[in-house]
Tab-separated table of C-alpha atoms in Angstrom:
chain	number	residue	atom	x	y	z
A	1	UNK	CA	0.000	0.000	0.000
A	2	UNK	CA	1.538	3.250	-1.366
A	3	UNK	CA	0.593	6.674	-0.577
A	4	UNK	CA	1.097	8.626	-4.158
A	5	UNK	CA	-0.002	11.915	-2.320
A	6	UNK	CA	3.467	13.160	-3.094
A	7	UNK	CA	3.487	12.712	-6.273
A	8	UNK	CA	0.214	14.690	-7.599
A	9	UNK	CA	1.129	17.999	-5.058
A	10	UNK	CA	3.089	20.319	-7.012
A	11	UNK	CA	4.627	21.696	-3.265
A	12	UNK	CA	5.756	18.435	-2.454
A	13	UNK	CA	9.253	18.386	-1.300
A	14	UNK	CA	11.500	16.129	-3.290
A	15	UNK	CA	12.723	13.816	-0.753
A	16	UNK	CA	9.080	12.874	-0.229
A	17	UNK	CA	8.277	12.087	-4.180
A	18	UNK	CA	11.829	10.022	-3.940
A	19	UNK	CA	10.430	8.025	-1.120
A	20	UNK	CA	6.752	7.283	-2.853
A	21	UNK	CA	9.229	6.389	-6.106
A	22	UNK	CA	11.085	4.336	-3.960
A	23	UNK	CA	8.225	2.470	-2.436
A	24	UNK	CA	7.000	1.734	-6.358
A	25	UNK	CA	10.090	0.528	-7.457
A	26	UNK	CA	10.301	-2.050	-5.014
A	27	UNK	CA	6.830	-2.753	-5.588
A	28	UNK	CA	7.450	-3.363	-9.457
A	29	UNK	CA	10.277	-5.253	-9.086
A	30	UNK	CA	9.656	-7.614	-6.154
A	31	UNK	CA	5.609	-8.096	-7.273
A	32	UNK	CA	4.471	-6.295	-10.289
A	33	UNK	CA	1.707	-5.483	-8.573
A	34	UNK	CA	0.794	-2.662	-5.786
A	35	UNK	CA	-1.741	-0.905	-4.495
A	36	UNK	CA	-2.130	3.725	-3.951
A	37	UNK	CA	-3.918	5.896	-1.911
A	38	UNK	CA	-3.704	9.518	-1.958
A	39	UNK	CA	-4.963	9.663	-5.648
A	40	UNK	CA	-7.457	11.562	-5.145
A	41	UNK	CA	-10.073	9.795	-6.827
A	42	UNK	CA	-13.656	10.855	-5.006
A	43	UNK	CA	-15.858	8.075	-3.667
A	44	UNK	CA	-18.701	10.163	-4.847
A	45	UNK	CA	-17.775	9.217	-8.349
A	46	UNK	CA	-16.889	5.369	-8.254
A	47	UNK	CA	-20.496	5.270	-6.581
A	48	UNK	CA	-21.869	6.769	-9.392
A	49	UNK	CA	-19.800	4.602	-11.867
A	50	UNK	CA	-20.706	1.661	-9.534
A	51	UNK	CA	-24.795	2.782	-9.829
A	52	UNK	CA	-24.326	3.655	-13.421
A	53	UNK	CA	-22.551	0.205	-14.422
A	54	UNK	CA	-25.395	-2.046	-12.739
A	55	UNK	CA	-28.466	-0.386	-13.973
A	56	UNK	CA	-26.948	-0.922	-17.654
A	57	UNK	CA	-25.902	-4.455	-17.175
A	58	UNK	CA	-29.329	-5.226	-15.427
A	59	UNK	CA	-30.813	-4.091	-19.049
A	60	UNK	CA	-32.308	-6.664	-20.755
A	61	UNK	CA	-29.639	-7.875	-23.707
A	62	UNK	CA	-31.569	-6.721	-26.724
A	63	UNK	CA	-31.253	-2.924	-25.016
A	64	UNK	CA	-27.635	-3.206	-24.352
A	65	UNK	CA	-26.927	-4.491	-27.640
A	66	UNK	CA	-27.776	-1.337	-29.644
A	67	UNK	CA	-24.294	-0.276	-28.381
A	68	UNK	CA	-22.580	-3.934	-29.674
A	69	UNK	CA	-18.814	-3.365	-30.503
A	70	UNK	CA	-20.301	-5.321	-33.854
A	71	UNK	CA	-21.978	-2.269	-34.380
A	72	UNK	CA	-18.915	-0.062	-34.002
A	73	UNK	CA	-16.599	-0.928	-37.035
A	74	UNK	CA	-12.831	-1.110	-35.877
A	75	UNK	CA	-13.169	1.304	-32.840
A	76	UNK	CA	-14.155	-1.899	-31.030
A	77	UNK	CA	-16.160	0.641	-28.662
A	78	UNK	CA	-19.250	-0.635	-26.691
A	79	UNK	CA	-20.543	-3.719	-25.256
A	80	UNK	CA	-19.793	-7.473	-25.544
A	81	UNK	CA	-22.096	-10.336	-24.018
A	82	UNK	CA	-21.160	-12.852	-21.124
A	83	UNK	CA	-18.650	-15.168	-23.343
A	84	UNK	CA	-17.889	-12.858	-26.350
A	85	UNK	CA	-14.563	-11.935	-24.825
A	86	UNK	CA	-11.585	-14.951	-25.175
A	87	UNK	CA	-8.437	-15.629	-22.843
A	88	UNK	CA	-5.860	-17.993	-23.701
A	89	UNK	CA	-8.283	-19.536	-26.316
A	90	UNK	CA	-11.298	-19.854	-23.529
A	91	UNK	CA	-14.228	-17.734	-23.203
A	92	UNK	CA	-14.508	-15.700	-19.797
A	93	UNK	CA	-17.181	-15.715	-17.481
A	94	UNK	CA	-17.651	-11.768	-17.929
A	95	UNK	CA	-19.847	-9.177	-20.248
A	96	UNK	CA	-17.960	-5.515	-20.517
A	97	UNK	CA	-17.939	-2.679	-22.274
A	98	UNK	CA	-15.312	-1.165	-24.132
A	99	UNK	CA	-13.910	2.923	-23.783
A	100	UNK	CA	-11.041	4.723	-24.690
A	101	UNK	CA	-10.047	8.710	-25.511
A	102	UNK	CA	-12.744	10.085	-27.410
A	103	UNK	CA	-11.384	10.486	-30.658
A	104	UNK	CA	-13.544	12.834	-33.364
A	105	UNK	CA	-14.781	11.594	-36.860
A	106	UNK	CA	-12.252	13.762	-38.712
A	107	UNK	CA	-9.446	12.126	-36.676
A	108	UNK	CA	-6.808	11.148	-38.861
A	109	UNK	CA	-6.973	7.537	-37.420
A	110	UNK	CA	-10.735	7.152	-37.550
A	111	UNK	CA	-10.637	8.313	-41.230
A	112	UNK	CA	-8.173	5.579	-41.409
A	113	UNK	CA	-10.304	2.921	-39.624
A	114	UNK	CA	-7.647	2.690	-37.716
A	115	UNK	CA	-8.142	-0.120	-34.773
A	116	UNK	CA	-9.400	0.959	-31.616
A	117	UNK	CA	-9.586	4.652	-32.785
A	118	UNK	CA	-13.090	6.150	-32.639
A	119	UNK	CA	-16.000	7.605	-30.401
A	120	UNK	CA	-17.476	6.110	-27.405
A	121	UNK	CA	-20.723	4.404	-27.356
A	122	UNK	CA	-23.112	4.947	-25.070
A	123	UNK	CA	-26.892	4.328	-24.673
A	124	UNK	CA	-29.245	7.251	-26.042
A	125	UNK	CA	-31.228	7.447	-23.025
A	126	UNK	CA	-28.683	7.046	-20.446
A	127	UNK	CA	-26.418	10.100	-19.474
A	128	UNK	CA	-25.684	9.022	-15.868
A	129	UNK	CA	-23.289	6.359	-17.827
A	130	UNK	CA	-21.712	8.720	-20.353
A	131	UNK	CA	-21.007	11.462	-17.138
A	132	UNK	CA	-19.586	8.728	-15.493
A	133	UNK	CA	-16.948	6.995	-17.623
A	134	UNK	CA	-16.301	10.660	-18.829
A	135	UNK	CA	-15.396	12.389	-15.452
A	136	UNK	CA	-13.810	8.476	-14.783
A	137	UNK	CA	-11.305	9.376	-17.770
A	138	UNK	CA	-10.688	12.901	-16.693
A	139	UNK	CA	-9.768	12.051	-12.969
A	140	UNK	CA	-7.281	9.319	-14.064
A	141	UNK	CA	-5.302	10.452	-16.541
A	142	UNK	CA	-2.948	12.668	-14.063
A	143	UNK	CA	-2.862	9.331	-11.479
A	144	UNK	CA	-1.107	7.378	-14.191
A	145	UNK	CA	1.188	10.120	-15.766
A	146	UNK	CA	2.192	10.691	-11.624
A	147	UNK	CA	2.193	6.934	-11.271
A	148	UNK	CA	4.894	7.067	-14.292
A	149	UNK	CA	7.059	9.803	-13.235
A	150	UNK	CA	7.677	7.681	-10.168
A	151	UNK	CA	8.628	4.363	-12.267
A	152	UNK	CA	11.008	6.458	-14.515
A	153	UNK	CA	12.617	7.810	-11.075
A	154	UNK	CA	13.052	4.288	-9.698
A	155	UNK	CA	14.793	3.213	-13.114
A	156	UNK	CA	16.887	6.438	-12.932
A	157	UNK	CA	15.513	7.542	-15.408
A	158	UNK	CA	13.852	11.383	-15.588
A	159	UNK	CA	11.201	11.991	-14.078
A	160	UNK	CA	9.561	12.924	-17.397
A	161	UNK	CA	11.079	10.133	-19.403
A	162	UNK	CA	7.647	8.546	-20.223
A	163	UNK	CA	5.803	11.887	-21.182
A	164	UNK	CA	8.524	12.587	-23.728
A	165	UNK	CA	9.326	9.142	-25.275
A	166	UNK	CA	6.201	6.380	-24.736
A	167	UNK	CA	3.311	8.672	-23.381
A	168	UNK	CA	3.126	11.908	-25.134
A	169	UNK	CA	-0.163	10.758	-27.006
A	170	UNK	CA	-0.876	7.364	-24.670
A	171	UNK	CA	-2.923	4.594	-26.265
A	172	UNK	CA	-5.687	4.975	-23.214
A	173	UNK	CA	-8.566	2.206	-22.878
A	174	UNK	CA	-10.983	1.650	-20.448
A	175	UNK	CA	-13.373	-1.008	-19.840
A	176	UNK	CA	-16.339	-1.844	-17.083
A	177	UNK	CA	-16.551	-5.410	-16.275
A	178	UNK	CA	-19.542	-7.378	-15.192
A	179	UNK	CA	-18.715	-10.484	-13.792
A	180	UNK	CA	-22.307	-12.947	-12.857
A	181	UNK	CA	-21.987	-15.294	-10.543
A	182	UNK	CA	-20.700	-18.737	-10.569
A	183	UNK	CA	-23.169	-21.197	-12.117
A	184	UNK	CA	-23.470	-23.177	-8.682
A	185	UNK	CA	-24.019	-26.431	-11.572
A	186	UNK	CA	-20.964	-25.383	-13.377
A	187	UNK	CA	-17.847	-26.526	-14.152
A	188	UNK	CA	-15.776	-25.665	-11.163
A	189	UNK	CA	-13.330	-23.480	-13.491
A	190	UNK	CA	-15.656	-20.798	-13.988
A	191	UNK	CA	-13.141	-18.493	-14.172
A	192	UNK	CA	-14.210	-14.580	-14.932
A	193	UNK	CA	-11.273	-13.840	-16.734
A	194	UNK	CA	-8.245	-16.847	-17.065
A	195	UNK	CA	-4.629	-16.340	-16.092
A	196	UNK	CA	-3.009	-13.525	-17.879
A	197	UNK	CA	-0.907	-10.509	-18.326
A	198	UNK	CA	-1.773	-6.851	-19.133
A	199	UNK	CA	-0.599	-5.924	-22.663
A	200	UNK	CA	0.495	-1.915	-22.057
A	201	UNK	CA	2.795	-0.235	-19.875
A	202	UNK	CA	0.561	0.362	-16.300
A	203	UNK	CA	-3.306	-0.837	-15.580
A	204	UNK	CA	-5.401	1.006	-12.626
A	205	UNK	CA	-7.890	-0.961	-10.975
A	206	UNK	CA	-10.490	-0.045	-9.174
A	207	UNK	CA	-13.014	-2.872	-7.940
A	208	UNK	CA	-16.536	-3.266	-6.173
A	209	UNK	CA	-16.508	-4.784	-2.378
A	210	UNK	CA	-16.557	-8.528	-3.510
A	211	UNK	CA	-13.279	-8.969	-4.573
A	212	UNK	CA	-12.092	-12.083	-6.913
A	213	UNK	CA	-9.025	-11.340	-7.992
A	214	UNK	CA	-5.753	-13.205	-7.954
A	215	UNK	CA	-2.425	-12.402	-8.316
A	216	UNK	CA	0.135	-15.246	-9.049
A	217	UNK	CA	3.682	-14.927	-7.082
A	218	UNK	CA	6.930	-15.402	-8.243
A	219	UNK	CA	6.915	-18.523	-6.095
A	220	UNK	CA	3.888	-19.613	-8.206
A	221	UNK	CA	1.314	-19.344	-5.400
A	222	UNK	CA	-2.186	-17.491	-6.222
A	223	UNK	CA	-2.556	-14.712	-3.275
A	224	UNK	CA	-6.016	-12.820	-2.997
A	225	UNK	CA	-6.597	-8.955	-3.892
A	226	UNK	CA	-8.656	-7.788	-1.412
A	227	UNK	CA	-10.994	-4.845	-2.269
A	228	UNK	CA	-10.389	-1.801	0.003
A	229	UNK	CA	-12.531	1.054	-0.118
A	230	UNK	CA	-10.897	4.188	-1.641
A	231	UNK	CA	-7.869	2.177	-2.746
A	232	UNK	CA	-6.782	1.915	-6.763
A	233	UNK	CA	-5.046	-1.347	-7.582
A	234	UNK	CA	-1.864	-0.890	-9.875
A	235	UNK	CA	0.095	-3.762	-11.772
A	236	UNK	CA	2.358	-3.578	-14.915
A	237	UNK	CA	1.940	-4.473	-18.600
A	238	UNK	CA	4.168	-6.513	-21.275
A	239	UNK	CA	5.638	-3.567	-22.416
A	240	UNK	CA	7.458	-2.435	-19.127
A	241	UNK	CA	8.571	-5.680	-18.708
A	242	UNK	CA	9.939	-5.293	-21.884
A	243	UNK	CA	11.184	-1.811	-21.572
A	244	UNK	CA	12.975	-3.144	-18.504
A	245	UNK	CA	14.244	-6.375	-20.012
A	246	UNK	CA	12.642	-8.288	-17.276
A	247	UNK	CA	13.732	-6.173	-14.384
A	248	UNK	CA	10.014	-5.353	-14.256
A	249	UNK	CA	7.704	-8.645	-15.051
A	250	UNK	CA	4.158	-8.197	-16.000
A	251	UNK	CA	2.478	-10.658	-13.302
A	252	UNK	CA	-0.320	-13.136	-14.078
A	253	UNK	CA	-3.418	-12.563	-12.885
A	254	UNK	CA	-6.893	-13.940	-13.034
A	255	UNK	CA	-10.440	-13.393	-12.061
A	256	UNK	CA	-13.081	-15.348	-10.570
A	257	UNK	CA	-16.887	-14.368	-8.919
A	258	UNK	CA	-17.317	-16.636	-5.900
A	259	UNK	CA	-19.636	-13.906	-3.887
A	260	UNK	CA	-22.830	-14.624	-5.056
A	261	UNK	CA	-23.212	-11.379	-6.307
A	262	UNK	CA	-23.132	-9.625	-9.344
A	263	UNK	CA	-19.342	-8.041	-9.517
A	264	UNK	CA	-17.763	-5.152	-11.206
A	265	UNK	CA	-14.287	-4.065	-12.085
A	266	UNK	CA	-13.176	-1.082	-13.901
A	267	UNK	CA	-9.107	-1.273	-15.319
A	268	UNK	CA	-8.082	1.623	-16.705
A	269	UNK	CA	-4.824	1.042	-19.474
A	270	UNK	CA	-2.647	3.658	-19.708
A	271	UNK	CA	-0.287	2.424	-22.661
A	272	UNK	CA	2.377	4.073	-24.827
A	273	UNK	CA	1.654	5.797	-28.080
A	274	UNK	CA	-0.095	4.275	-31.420
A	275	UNK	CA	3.276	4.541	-32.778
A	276	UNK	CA	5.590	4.050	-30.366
A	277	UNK	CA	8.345	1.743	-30.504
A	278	UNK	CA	9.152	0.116	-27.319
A	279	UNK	CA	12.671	-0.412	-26.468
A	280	UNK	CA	15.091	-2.528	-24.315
A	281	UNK	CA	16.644	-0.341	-21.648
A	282	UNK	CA	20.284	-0.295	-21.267
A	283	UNK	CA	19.566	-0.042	-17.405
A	284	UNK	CA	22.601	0.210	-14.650
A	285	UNK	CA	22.625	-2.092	-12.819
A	286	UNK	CA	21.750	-4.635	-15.284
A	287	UNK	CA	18.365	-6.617	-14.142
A	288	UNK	CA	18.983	-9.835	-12.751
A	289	UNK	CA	19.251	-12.831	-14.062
A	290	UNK	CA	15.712	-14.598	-14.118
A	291	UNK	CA	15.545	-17.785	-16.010
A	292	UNK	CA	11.806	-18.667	-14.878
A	293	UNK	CA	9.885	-18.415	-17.866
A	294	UNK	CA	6.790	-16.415	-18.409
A	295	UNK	CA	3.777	-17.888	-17.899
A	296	UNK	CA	2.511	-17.767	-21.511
A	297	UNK	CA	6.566	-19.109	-22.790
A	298	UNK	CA	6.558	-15.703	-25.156
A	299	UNK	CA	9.525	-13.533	-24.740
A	300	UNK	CA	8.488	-9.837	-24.554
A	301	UNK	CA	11.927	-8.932	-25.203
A	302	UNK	CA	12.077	-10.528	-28.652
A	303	UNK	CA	9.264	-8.317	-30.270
A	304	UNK	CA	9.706	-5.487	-32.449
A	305	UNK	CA	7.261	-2.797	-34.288
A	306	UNK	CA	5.071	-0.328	-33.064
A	307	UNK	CA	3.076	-0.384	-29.866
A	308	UNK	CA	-0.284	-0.536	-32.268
A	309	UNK	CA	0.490	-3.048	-33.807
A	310	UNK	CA	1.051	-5.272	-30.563
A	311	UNK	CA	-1.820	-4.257	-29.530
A	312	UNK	CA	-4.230	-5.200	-32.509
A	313	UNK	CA	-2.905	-8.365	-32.370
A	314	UNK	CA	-3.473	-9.356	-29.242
A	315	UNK	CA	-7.032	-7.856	-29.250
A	316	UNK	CA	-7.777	-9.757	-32.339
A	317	UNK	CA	-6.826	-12.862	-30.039
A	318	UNK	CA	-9.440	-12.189	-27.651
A	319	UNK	CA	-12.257	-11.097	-30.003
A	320	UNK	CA	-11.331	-13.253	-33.129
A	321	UNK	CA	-14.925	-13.380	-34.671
A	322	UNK	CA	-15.220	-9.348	-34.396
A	323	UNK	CA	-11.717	-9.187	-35.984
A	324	UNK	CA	-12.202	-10.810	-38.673
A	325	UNK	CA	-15.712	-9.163	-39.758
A	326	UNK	CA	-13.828	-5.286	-39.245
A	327	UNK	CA	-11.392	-6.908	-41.647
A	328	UNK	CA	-13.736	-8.519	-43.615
A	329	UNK	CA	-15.714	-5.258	-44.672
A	330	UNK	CA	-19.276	-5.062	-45.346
């Protein structure tokens, strides 16, 4: 638990931000995953997130299909049924809807059909929803660039590092989860979402009372995230890993609804630019040596291009079907 007060006050002295950076960097190297206060993030507006997110998923499907990502060409914006999404191959346990940067129609990307470029959906008659994810976007954009101004100080790097080279026009997406609860006559690997890593540079959390989440430990064991009121959970992407050249690992993590109770998540990824290229770090000290392979056996390391590109690829993966009909045409 890290107290990132420091790091969003502008009088802050700087032995305190060193401290908070300190904290983080120990954080990302011994876990990958960590967990601020101080953000500033009102309650008042989770609730209303929290409020707005279950009257929508309580809709009946037909309603909450008039803002289908299938309906959204390749901004992949909107919402997905319970099943449409894919990990590792295997369908989750979990309905969502997809956000991101609102991006207008004369954007050079969207005139491109560029993937994942385009505006939000939202329903017609619901503005408590569009408010919501809107003021959502607004209040955590400065968490994560503060959030990476600490992680370039712990790799001794600038404190602006990220802003100049990976972040000055961040690849930002946001989704709300709905997670149902277990089938009681299911299969007893329900699970919401299956082991995996986060794709970008830095994910922030923030979850309902009911908790679910698991976080796998270098060890290998699976240790609980407990939900805390007021508290944003933070872990780390593929492409920090990579940045670091393992220093950093992305850590596998997983999802499953055991409460009873309808549950809701809402990650925000805060991700380097469309057209970033992502390097390898010539860090000193070296990172250690760490010959325990990732979960998924890929090396992180070993890929090249731009950060988009990564990206629509691994989307594809977990929507193949909506893929391949935005590639198809009409």
């Amino acid at each position: 638990m890290i107290d990132v007060t420091p790091l969003l006050d502008p009088t802050a002295s700087s032995a305190a931000v060193a401290a908070a950076a300190v904290q983080i960097d120990e954080a990302c190297r011994s876990m990958g995953f960590f967990a601020i206060v101080g953000h500033g993030i009102p309650d008042e507006l989770q609730g209303r997130l929290e409020a707005a997110s279950h009257e929508f998923f309580g809709r009946p499907e037909r309603q909450k299909a008039e803002i289908a990502m299938a309906t959204a060409g390749p901004a992949w914006r909107g919402w997905f049924p319970v099943g449409g999404e894919l990990t590792s191959g295997v369908p989750d346990r979990k309905e969502g809807v997809y956000f991101g940067i609102e991006h207008p129609p004369d954007h050079s990307r969207v005139v491109a059909g560029t993937p994942l470029h385009g505006p939000n959906r939202f329903p017609a008659d619901d503005d408590d929803l569009r408010i919501a994810v809107l003021d959502w976007l607004d209040a955590m954009r400065p968490v994560a660039d503060a959030v990476m101004r600490a992680i370039a100080l712990g790799l001794g790097l600038p404190a602006t590092w990220f802003e100049e080279h990976l972040t000055h026009d961040p690849t930002v997406l946001f989704r709300i989860f709905h997670y149902p609860p277990d089938d009681p006559d299911g299969a007893d690997d329900q699970w919401g979402v299956g082991e995996h890593t986060d794709y970008g540079l830095l994910t922030l959390l923030a979850q309902d009372h009911l908790g679910g989440l698991e976080v796998r430990t270098v060890e290998g064991r699976w240790i609980e995230v407990e939900p805390t009121p007021g508290v944003i959970v933070c872990n780390l992407g593929d492409m920090l890993e990579r940045l670091t050249g393992g220093r950093y690992r992305s850590t596998p993590h997983r999802v499953r609804n055991t409460s009873g109770h309808s549950r809701l998540s809402f990650p925000y990824f805060f991700d380097p630019s469309w057209d970033a290229t992502v390097p390898v770090l010539p860090l000193d000290p070296a990172p250690p040596a760490d010959d325990s392979p990732r979960w998924d056996g890929h090396d992180v390391t070993a890929w090249k291009g731009r950060y988009g590109d990564y990206l629509t690829a691994k989307v594809a993966k977990v929507f193949p079907e909506l893929f391949a009909s935005v590639r198809s045409g009409p």
